[in-house]
mmCIF file of C-alpha atoms and ligand atoms in Angstrom:
data_model
loop_
_atom_site.group_PDB
_atom_site.id
_atom_site.type_symbol
_atom_site.label_atom_id
_atom_site.label_comp_id
_atom_site.label_asym_id
_atom_site.label_seq_id
_atom_site.Cartn_x
_atom_site.Cartn_y
_atom_site.Cartn_z
ATOM 1 C CA MET G 10 4.939 -30.918 -66.091
ATOM 2 C CA VAL G 11 5.840 -30.918 -62.386
ATOM 3 C CA THR G 12 6.510 -27.305 -61.464
ATOM 4 C CA GLY G 13 6.981 -27.853 -57.720
ATOM 5 C CA GLY G 14 4.924 -24.872 -56.598
ATOM 6 C CA LYS G 15 7.148 -22.398 -58.468
ATOM 7 C CA THR G 16 5.897 -18.823 -58.806
ATOM 8 C CA THR G 17 4.511 -17.985 -62.234
ATOM 9 C CA LEU G 18 5.554 -14.792 -64.059
ATOM 10 C CA GLN G 19 1.977 -13.519 -63.733
ATOM 11 C CA GLU G 20 2.022 -14.021 -59.946
ATOM 12 C CA TYR G 21 5.439 -12.344 -59.758
ATOM 13 C CA VAL G 22 4.558 -9.185 -61.715
ATOM 14 C CA GLU G 23 1.205 -8.763 -59.998
ATOM 15 C CA ALA G 24 2.850 -9.016 -56.575
ATOM 16 C CA GLU G 25 5.614 -6.650 -57.740
ATOM 17 C CA TRP G 26 3.542 -3.853 -59.269
ATOM 18 C CA GLN G 27 -0.196 -4.337 -58.758
ATOM 19 C CA ASN G 28 -0.367 -1.763 -55.974
ATOM 20 C CA LYS G 29 2.342 0.642 -57.112
ATOM 21 C CA SER G 30 0.225 3.403 -58.616
ATOM 22 C CA GLN G 31 3.065 5.223 -60.374
ATOM 23 C CA ILE G 32 3.791 2.195 -62.532
ATOM 24 C CA GLN G 33 0.301 0.714 -62.730
ATOM 25 C CA GLY G 34 -0.032 -1.432 -65.815
ATOM 26 C CA LEU G 35 3.618 -2.433 -66.095
ATOM 27 C CA ASN G 36 2.572 -5.972 -65.257
ATOM 28 C CA ALA G 37 0.340 -6.004 -68.375
ATOM 29 C CA VAL G 38 3.302 -4.872 -70.523
ATOM 30 C CA ILE G 39 5.515 -7.681 -69.206
ATOM 31 C CA LEU G 40 2.745 -10.245 -69.752
ATOM 32 C CA ALA G 41 2.338 -8.941 -73.335
ATOM 33 C CA ILE G 42 6.073 -9.532 -73.879
ATOM 34 C CA ALA G 43 5.729 -13.024 -72.371
ATOM 35 C CA GLU G 44 2.779 -13.896 -74.615
ATOM 36 C CA GLY G 45 4.595 -12.597 -77.698
ATOM 37 C CA SER G 46 7.695 -14.622 -76.802
ATOM 38 C CA ARG G 47 5.561 -17.766 -76.438
ATOM 39 C CA GLN G 48 4.345 -17.256 -80.014
ATOM 40 C CA VAL G 49 7.866 -16.456 -81.284
ATOM 41 C CA GLN G 50 9.259 -19.558 -79.574
ATOM 42 C CA GLN G 51 6.689 -21.693 -81.442
ATOM 43 C CA GLN G 52 7.645 -20.060 -84.744
ATOM 44 C CA VAL G 53 11.361 -20.546 -84.047
ATOM 45 C CA GLN G 54 10.816 -24.230 -83.270
ATOM 46 C CA GLN G 55 8.650 -24.817 -86.348
ATOM 47 C CA ALA G 56 10.304 -22.427 -88.842
ATOM 48 C CA ALA G 57 12.151 -25.035 -90.885
ATOM 49 C CA LEU G 58 9.077 -27.269 -91.028
ATOM 50 C CA ALA G 59 6.837 -24.355 -92.023
ATOM 51 C CA ASP G 60 9.258 -23.061 -94.662
ATOM 52 C CA ALA G 61 9.562 -19.856 -92.597
ATOM 53 C CA LEU G 62 13.338 -19.663 -92.626
ATOM 54 C CA GLY G 63 15.409 -17.486 -94.907
ATOM 55 C CA THR G 64 15.048 -13.857 -95.905
ATOM 56 C CA THR G 65 12.195 -11.652 -97.029
ATOM 57 C CA GLY G 66 14.472 -10.155 -99.667
ATOM 58 C CA GLU G 67 13.969 -6.753 -98.002
ATOM 59 C CA THR G 68 16.650 -4.612 -96.364
ATOM 60 C CA ASN G 69 15.786 -2.886 -93.085
ATOM 61 C CA VAL G 70 16.673 0.571 -91.855
ATOM 62 C CA GLN G 71 19.941 -0.897 -90.541
ATOM 63 C CA GLY G 72 20.902 -1.832 -94.104
ATOM 64 C CA GLU G 73 20.655 -5.490 -93.106
ATOM 65 C CA ILE G 74 18.831 -8.275 -94.937
ATOM 66 C CA VAL G 75 15.567 -9.011 -93.094
ATOM 67 C CA GLN G 76 15.040 -12.609 -92.059
ATOM 68 C CA ARG G 77 11.450 -13.821 -92.263
ATOM 69 C CA LEU G 78 11.556 -14.516 -88.513
ATOM 70 C CA ASP G 79 12.733 -10.934 -87.868
ATOM 71 C CA GLU G 80 9.579 -9.656 -89.531
ATOM 72 C CA ALA G 81 7.293 -12.279 -87.963
ATOM 73 C CA SER G 82 8.558 -11.606 -84.441
ATOM 74 C CA SER G 83 8.302 -7.846 -84.954
ATOM 75 C CA SER G 84 4.631 -8.208 -85.955
ATOM 76 C CA ILE G 85 3.869 -10.532 -83.051
ATOM 77 C CA PHE G 86 5.287 -8.190 -80.406
ATOM 78 C CA VAL G 87 3.752 -5.056 -81.968
ATOM 79 C CA GLU G 88 0.379 -6.838 -81.773
ATOM 80 C CA THR G 89 0.654 -8.091 -78.160
ATOM 81 C CA LEU G 90 2.084 -4.782 -76.911
ATOM 82 C CA SER G 91 -0.392 -2.588 -78.815
ATOM 83 C CA THR G 92 -3.360 -4.556 -77.459
ATOM 84 C CA SER G 93 -2.070 -4.606 -73.866
ATOM 85 C CA GLY G 94 -3.848 -1.321 -73.169
ATOM 86 C CA HIS G 95 -0.765 0.138 -71.476
ATOM 87 C CA VAL G 96 1.662 0.939 -74.324
ATOM 88 C CA ALA G 97 1.643 4.412 -75.885
ATOM 89 C CA ALA G 98 4.459 3.849 -78.410
ATOM 90 C CA ILE G 99 6.890 1.205 -79.658
ATOM 91 C CA GLY G 100 10.352 1.571 -81.199
ATOM 92 C CA CYS G 101 11.546 -1.476 -83.109
ATOM 93 C CA GLU G 102 14.776 -2.432 -84.858
ATOM 94 C CA GLU G 103 12.784 -3.685 -87.851
ATOM 95 C CA ILE G 104 10.562 -0.607 -88.209
ATOM 96 C CA GLU G 105 12.101 2.683 -89.383
ATOM 97 C CA ASP G 106 9.738 5.027 -87.546
ATOM 98 C CA PRO G 107 8.188 4.804 -84.075
ATOM 99 C CA VAL G 108 4.823 3.030 -83.836
ATOM 100 C CA ILE G 109 2.613 5.506 -81.978
ATOM 101 C CA VAL G 110 -0.115 3.236 -80.589
ATOM 102 C CA ASP G 111 -2.028 6.123 -79.026
ATOM 103 C CA GLY G 112 -0.090 9.182 -78.040
ATOM 104 C CA GLU G 113 -2.855 10.528 -75.818
ATOM 105 C CA THR G 114 -4.479 7.682 -73.909
ATOM 106 C CA GLY G 115 -2.636 4.622 -75.129
ATOM 107 C CA GLY G 116 -1.257 3.841 -71.722
ATOM 108 C CA GLY G 117 1.737 4.892 -69.719
ATOM 109 C CA PHE G 118 4.635 2.997 -71.224
ATOM 110 C CA ILE G 119 7.024 3.258 -74.155
ATOM 111 C CA VAL G 120 8.716 0.035 -75.291
ATOM 112 C CA LEU G 121 11.923 -0.155 -77.403
ATOM 113 C CA MET G 122 12.617 -3.618 -78.782
ATOM 114 C CA ASP G 123 14.878 -5.873 -80.792
ATOM 115 C CA PRO G 124 12.268 -8.510 -81.609
ATOM 116 C CA LEU G 125 14.728 -11.080 -82.904
ATOM 117 C CA ASP G 126 18.375 -10.769 -81.862
ATOM 118 C CA GLY G 127 21.015 -12.955 -83.468
ATOM 119 C CA SER G 128 19.407 -13.164 -86.913
ATOM 120 C CA SER G 129 22.523 -14.697 -88.452
ATOM 121 C CA ASN G 130 21.929 -17.730 -86.241
ATOM 122 C CA ILE G 131 18.245 -18.357 -87.039
ATOM 123 C CA ASP G 132 18.831 -20.765 -89.929
ATOM 124 C CA VAL G 133 21.466 -22.811 -88.100
ATOM 125 C CA ALA G 134 19.463 -23.596 -84.941
ATOM 126 C CA VAL G 135 21.772 -21.568 -82.647
ATOM 127 C CA SER G 136 20.316 -19.640 -79.677
ATOM 128 C CA ILE G 137 18.640 -16.310 -80.522
ATOM 129 C CA GLY G 138 16.615 -13.852 -78.466
ATOM 130 C CA SER G 139 14.363 -10.795 -78.053
ATOM 131 C CA ILE G 140 15.267 -7.630 -76.086
ATOM 132 C CA PHE G 141 12.997 -4.956 -74.511
ATOM 133 C CA GLY G 142 13.593 -1.629 -72.783
ATOM 134 C CA ILE G 143 10.606 -0.073 -70.999
ATOM 135 C CA TRP G 144 10.231 3.615 -70.188
ATOM 136 C CA LYS G 145 7.323 5.452 -68.600
ATOM 137 C CA LYS G 146 5.850 8.409 -70.427
ATOM 138 C CA ALA G 147 5.775 11.620 -68.406
ATOM 139 C CA PRO G 148 2.379 12.452 -66.813
ATOM 140 C CA GLY G 149 0.266 14.305 -69.374
ATOM 141 C CA GLU G 150 2.884 13.745 -72.099
ATOM 142 C CA THR G 151 1.468 13.445 -75.609
ATOM 143 C CA VAL G 152 3.799 10.843 -77.031
ATOM 144 C CA ASN G 153 5.542 11.689 -80.297
ATOM 145 C CA ASP G 154 8.683 10.418 -82.052
ATOM 146 C CA ASP G 155 11.004 12.315 -79.712
ATOM 147 C CA SER G 156 9.344 10.682 -76.675
ATOM 148 C CA LEU G 157 11.218 7.491 -77.511
ATOM 149 C CA LEU G 158 14.639 9.143 -77.147
ATOM 150 C CA LYS G 159 14.941 8.894 -73.388
ATOM 151 C CA LYS G 160 18.210 8.056 -71.621
ATOM 152 C CA GLY G 161 18.694 4.455 -70.513
ATOM 153 C CA ASN G 162 18.852 5.590 -66.879
ATOM 154 C CA GLU G 163 15.137 6.496 -67.137
ATOM 155 C CA GLN G 164 14.032 2.898 -67.821
ATOM 156 C CA VAL G 165 11.551 1.480 -65.309
ATOM 157 C CA ALA G 166 12.209 -2.133 -66.359
ATOM 158 C CA ALA G 167 13.967 -4.212 -69.017
ATOM 159 C CA ALA G 168 13.600 -7.781 -70.220
ATOM 160 C CA TYR G 169 15.059 -10.233 -72.661
ATOM 161 C CA VAL G 170 14.128 -13.721 -73.821
ATOM 162 C CA VAL G 171 16.678 -16.318 -74.934
ATOM 163 C CA TYR G 172 15.327 -19.076 -77.215
ATOM 164 C CA GLY G 173 17.949 -21.734 -76.496
ATOM 165 C CA SER G 174 18.039 -25.242 -75.052
ATOM 166 C CA SER G 175 15.230 -23.787 -72.946
ATOM 167 C CA THR G 176 13.298 -20.548 -73.331
ATOM 168 C CA VAL G 177 14.159 -18.150 -70.507
ATOM 169 C CA LEU G 178 12.678 -14.690 -69.915
ATOM 170 C CA VAL G 179 14.870 -12.472 -67.711
ATOM 171 C CA LEU G 180 13.138 -9.465 -66.129
ATOM 172 C CA ALA G 181 14.979 -6.588 -64.444
ATOM 173 C CA THR G 182 12.984 -4.175 -62.273
ATOM 174 C CA GLN G 183 14.153 -1.416 -59.948
ATOM 175 C CA ASP G 184 14.377 -4.101 -57.237
ATOM 176 C CA ALA G 185 15.795 -7.296 -58.724
ATOM 177 C CA VAL G 186 16.688 -9.413 -61.758
ATOM 178 C CA CYS G 187 14.768 -12.702 -62.047
ATOM 179 C CA GLY G 188 14.639 -15.483 -64.652
ATOM 180 C CA PHE G 189 11.550 -17.409 -65.727
ATOM 181 C CA THR G 190 11.548 -20.604 -67.809
ATOM 182 C CA LEU G 191 8.759 -21.351 -70.294
ATOM 183 C CA ASP G 192 6.807 -24.592 -69.975
ATOM 184 C CA ALA G 193 6.059 -24.811 -73.701
ATOM 185 C CA GLN G 194 3.149 -27.225 -73.183
ATOM 186 C CA SER G 195 1.156 -24.914 -70.901
ATOM 187 C CA GLY G 196 2.616 -21.637 -72.230
ATOM 188 C CA ILE G 197 3.328 -20.557 -68.644
ATOM 189 C CA TYR G 198 6.622 -19.024 -67.443
ATOM 190 C CA TYR G 199 7.799 -20.258 -64.023
ATOM 191 C CA GLU G 200 10.392 -18.522 -61.846
ATOM 192 C CA THR G 201 13.597 -20.573 -62.052
ATOM 193 C CA HIS G 202 16.322 -17.952 -61.423
ATOM 194 C CA PRO G 203 15.384 -15.742 -58.423
ATOM 195 C CA ASN G 204 17.481 -12.660 -57.670
ATOM 196 C CA ILE G 205 20.221 -13.018 -60.292
ATOM 197 C CA LEU G 206 23.554 -11.357 -59.489
ATOM 198 C CA ILE G 207 26.547 -11.461 -61.830
ATOM 199 C CA PRO G 208 29.217 -13.687 -60.136
ATOM 200 C CA ASP G 209 32.423 -11.966 -59.009
ATOM 201 C CA ALA G 210 34.442 -14.563 -60.918
ATOM 202 C CA CYS G 211 34.929 -13.819 -64.633
ATOM 203 C CA PRO G 212 35.778 -16.964 -66.627
ATOM 204 C CA TYR G 213 34.731 -15.748 -70.067
ATOM 205 C CA TYR G 214 35.201 -12.932 -72.572
ATOM 206 C CA SER G 215 32.965 -12.571 -75.622
ATOM 207 C CA THR G 216 34.128 -10.571 -78.641
ATOM 208 C CA ASN G 217 34.353 -11.005 -82.399
ATOM 209 C CA GLU G 218 38.083 -11.643 -82.759
ATOM 210 C CA GLY G 219 37.709 -11.211 -86.522
ATOM 211 C CA ASN G 220 37.393 -7.455 -85.922
ATOM 212 C CA SER G 221 40.698 -7.174 -84.029
ATOM 213 C CA LYS G 222 42.696 -5.801 -86.971
ATOM 214 C CA GLY G 223 40.375 -2.779 -87.194
ATOM 215 C CA LEU G 224 40.691 -1.736 -83.546
ATOM 216 C CA ASP G 225 42.604 1.351 -82.406
ATOM 217 C CA GLU G 226 45.734 0.657 -80.320
ATOM 218 C CA PRO G 227 44.219 1.148 -76.811
ATOM 219 C CA THR G 228 41.289 -1.126 -77.677
ATOM 220 C CA LYS G 229 43.630 -3.718 -79.197
ATOM 221 C CA LYS G 230 45.547 -3.712 -75.900
ATOM 222 C CA ALA G 231 42.311 -4.032 -73.866
ATOM 223 C CA ILE G 232 41.145 -7.048 -75.892
ATOM 224 C CA ALA G 233 44.638 -8.624 -75.654
ATOM 225 C CA LEU G 234 44.428 -8.390 -71.850
ATOM 226 C CA LEU G 235 41.060 -10.199 -71.919
ATOM 227 C CA ARG G 236 42.461 -12.823 -74.307
ATOM 228 C CA ASP G 237 45.384 -13.475 -71.941
ATOM 229 C CA LYS G 238 43.170 -13.935 -68.886
ATOM 230 C CA TYR G 239 39.852 -15.514 -69.891
ATOM 231 C CA SER G 240 38.314 -18.249 -72.057
ATOM 232 C CA GLN G 241 36.669 -17.076 -75.273
ATOM 233 C CA ARG G 242 32.965 -17.755 -75.716
ATOM 234 C CA TYR G 243 31.218 -16.057 -78.675
ATOM 235 C CA VAL G 244 27.809 -17.234 -79.963
ATOM 236 C CA GLY G 245 27.175 -14.250 -82.222
ATOM 237 C CA SER G 246 23.792 -13.636 -80.591
ATOM 238 C CA LEU G 247 24.171 -10.809 -78.075
ATOM 239 C CA VAL G 248 21.369 -12.166 -75.869
ATOM 240 C CA ALA G 249 22.926 -15.654 -75.659
ATOM 241 C CA ASP G 250 26.414 -14.300 -74.954
ATOM 242 C CA PHE G 251 25.066 -11.900 -72.350
ATOM 243 C CA HIS G 252 22.835 -14.493 -70.656
ATOM 244 C CA ARG G 253 25.769 -16.897 -70.171
ATOM 245 C CA ASN G 254 27.940 -14.081 -68.788
ATOM 246 C CA LEU G 255 25.122 -12.906 -66.482
ATOM 247 C CA LEU G 256 24.746 -16.366 -64.912
ATOM 248 C CA LYS G 257 28.350 -17.575 -64.952
ATOM 249 C CA GLY G 258 30.328 -14.315 -65.007
ATOM 250 C CA GLY G 259 31.992 -12.747 -67.999
ATOM 251 C CA ILE G 260 32.433 -9.712 -70.189
ATOM 252 C CA PHE G 261 31.021 -8.954 -73.666
ATOM 253 C CA ALA G 262 32.820 -6.419 -75.839
ATOM 254 C CA TYR G 263 31.736 -5.052 -79.214
ATOM 255 C CA PRO G 264 33.935 -1.929 -79.424
ATOM 256 C CA ALA G 265 34.139 0.576 -82.261
ATOM 257 C CA ASP G 266 36.498 -0.371 -85.103
ATOM 258 C CA LEU G 267 37.674 1.159 -88.401
ATOM 259 C CA ASN G 268 34.629 -0.219 -90.217
ATOM 260 C CA ARG G 269 32.172 0.602 -87.432
ATOM 261 C CA ARG G 270 33.193 3.902 -85.895
ATOM 262 C CA ASP G 271 30.011 4.010 -83.763
ATOM 263 C CA GLY G 272 30.100 0.291 -83.006
ATOM 264 C CA ARG G 273 27.663 -2.252 -84.355
ATOM 265 C CA LEU G 274 25.033 -2.684 -81.647
ATOM 266 C CA ARG G 275 22.071 -0.375 -81.194
ATOM 267 C CA LEU G 276 21.813 1.929 -78.176
ATOM 268 C CA MET G 277 18.059 2.078 -77.631
ATOM 269 C CA TYR G 278 17.016 -1.576 -77.885
ATOM 270 C CA GLU G 279 20.181 -3.602 -77.284
ATOM 271 C CA ALA G 280 22.663 -1.645 -75.133
ATOM 272 C CA ASN G 281 20.199 0.251 -72.925
ATOM 273 C CA PRO G 282 17.991 -2.712 -71.926
ATOM 274 C CA LEU G 283 20.912 -5.095 -71.342
ATOM 275 C CA GLY G 284 22.829 -2.313 -69.618
ATOM 276 C CA PHE G 285 19.888 -1.892 -67.236
ATOM 277 C CA VAL G 286 19.784 -5.668 -66.579
ATOM 278 C CA ALA G 287 23.550 -5.772 -66.037
ATOM 279 C CA GLU G 288 23.565 -2.877 -63.561
ATOM 280 C CA GLN G 289 20.568 -4.233 -61.627
ATOM 281 C CA ALA G 290 22.510 -7.530 -61.328
ATOM 282 C CA GLY G 291 25.614 -5.747 -59.992
ATOM 283 C CA GLY G 292 27.390 -5.449 -63.335
ATOM 284 C CA ALA G 293 28.253 -2.533 -65.638
ATOM 285 C CA ALA G 294 27.730 -1.323 -69.212
ATOM 286 C CA SER G 295 29.919 1.233 -70.996
ATOM 287 C CA THR G 296 30.571 2.622 -74.465
ATOM 288 C CA GLY G 297 34.261 2.361 -73.558
ATOM 289 C CA TYR G 298 34.159 6.060 -72.676
ATOM 290 C CA GLU G 299 30.911 6.600 -70.734
ATOM 291 C CA ARG G 300 28.157 4.681 -68.903
ATOM 292 C CA ILE G 301 25.681 3.360 -71.483
ATOM 293 C CA LEU G 302 22.659 4.458 -69.433
ATOM 294 C CA ASP G 303 23.901 8.081 -69.397
ATOM 295 C CA VAL G 304 24.176 8.413 -73.197
ATOM 296 C CA LEU G 305 21.793 11.077 -74.536
ATOM 297 C CA PRO G 306 20.082 9.440 -77.546
ATOM 298 C CA LYS G 307 19.958 11.442 -80.788
ATOM 299 C CA GLU G 308 18.077 9.007 -83.022
ATOM 300 C CA LEU G 309 16.080 5.800 -82.721
ATOM 301 C CA HIS G 310 18.490 3.426 -84.472
ATOM 302 C CA GLN G 311 21.796 4.915 -83.415
ATOM 303 C CA ARG G 312 24.640 2.488 -82.796
ATOM 304 C CA THR G 313 27.068 2.362 -79.896
ATOM 305 C CA PRO G 314 30.184 0.498 -78.841
ATOM 306 C CA LEU G 315 29.294 -1.852 -75.962
ATOM 307 C CA ILE G 316 31.406 -3.237 -73.091
ATOM 308 C CA LEU G 317 29.015 -5.202 -70.855
ATOM 309 C CA GLY G 318 29.098 -7.593 -67.883
ATOM 310 C CA ASN G 319 31.183 -8.118 -64.774
ATOM 311 C CA LYS G 320 31.661 -4.682 -63.159
ATOM 312 C CA ASP G 321 35.349 -4.922 -62.204
ATOM 313 C CA VAL G 322 36.377 -6.312 -65.594
ATOM 314 C CA VAL G 323 34.267 -3.754 -67.503
ATOM 315 C CA GLU G 324 35.869 -0.930 -65.478
ATOM 316 C CA SER G 325 39.414 -2.189 -66.032
ATOM 317 C CA THR G 326 38.751 -2.745 -69.755
ATOM 318 C CA VAL G 327 37.248 0.753 -70.106
ATOM 319 C CA SER G 328 40.237 2.326 -68.362
ATOM 320 C CA VAL G 329 42.554 0.774 -70.988
ATOM 321 C CA ILE G 330 40.289 1.741 -73.933
ATOM 322 C CA SER G 331 39.767 5.324 -72.778
ATOM 323 C CA GLY G 332 43.245 5.757 -71.316
ATOM 324 C CA ASP G 333 41.753 7.005 -68.017
HETATM 325 P P1 AHG W 18 20.474 -8.566 -84.748
HETATM 326 O O1 AHG W 18 20.300 -9.962 -85.210
HETATM 327 O O2 AHG W 18 19.352 -8.078 -83.895
HETATM 328 O O3 AHG W 18 20.838 -7.640 -85.882
HETATM 329 O O4 AHG W 18 21.710 -8.536 -83.741
HETATM 330 C C1 AHG W 18 22.884 -9.167 -84.118
HETATM 331 C C2 AHG W 18 23.995 -8.622 -83.287
HETATM 332 C C3 AHG W 18 24.133 -9.263 -81.921
HETATM 333 O O5 AHG W 18 23.148 -10.198 -81.627
HETATM 334 C C4 AHG W 18 25.467 -9.959 -81.977
HETATM 335 O O6 AHG W 18 26.177 -9.800 -80.778
HETATM 336 C C5 AHG W 18 26.178 -9.253 -83.106
HETATM 337 O O7 AHG W 18 25.179 -8.839 -84.011
HETATM 338 C C6 AHG W 18 27.137 -10.158 -83.814
HETATM 339 O O8 AHG W 18 27.815 -9.329 -84.744
HETATM 340 P P2 AHG W 18 28.998 -9.967 -85.610
HETATM 341 O O9 AHG W 18 28.357 -10.983 -86.505
HETATM 342 O O10 AHG W 18 29.567 -8.783 -86.352
HETATM 343 O O11 AHG W 18 29.968 -10.563 -84.630
HETATM 344 MN MN1 MN W 19 20.155 -7.552 -82.025
HETATM 345 MN MN1 MN W 20 17.320 -8.004 -84.356
#
């Protein structure tokens, strides 16, 4: 594979954080996510051949049927993160309670993750992903369940991986948002999308139009305005819809409706990490009534409405929804 002297993810994170004492070890956490995603990508590619598609027959804490790849990816990332030497605790969509790796000396970081996003698309070979929010534990903090309920604005980094026509890991730090593409043969991620900023143009809106009948009147009006102005693109995998909108411009909206009064998506490991990425790339993320990153979490798996993407369009959509 000719990589043309591109920077590897390892070179990037070591240059970014190696000498920043207050976040020492964050590079090891990102490399643990990268290694886990390399293993997940292999499983995703081989699942049908290895009879690893389909469900486990179990229902998770969300009340959703667990796909075998949901469980496999959860185990892979728990393993790579727990053995990184820098993760004190993990919150995971597929695991009801927090995984306390080592509350005392297990390292300085707390990771909240959606190990496999877009489960309904696994069996039909449509793009899926993994999402990670990373917080730093307070100095001297003994990590317990409540330690995972930090506001999104306290994240030190966030990342997602999209397993699509290529496998791309997007990493947002306090300084920049960068994309890295996996060379599956070598297992190495190379920087392919330096300094990502959401384009000012907004060609697309992403929402599940099938929910429109259950929306309240202001939200119905907000979605109608998007429908009148933009082209609809909806994959049904949040990561894939968000990644397209991040690179090409666009807005994603999963508002509350009559059947989902708190929305469908999860605050801690979908909205917060992607909200962090969006804001670092010049975009915005809102519940429709407040900034996602300001929401005070009450429980690990709580849901939230999510309006995410191009800043101007998010702000105008929110003003219609909230009536401000
Ligand atoms: P997950 O597979 O982690 O449960 O997430 C699925 C989510 C998200 O990826 C996507 O945007 C949304 O579900 C789609 O929901 P609908 O099928 O209701 O549109
Ligand atoms: Mn998800
Ligand atoms: Mn998931």
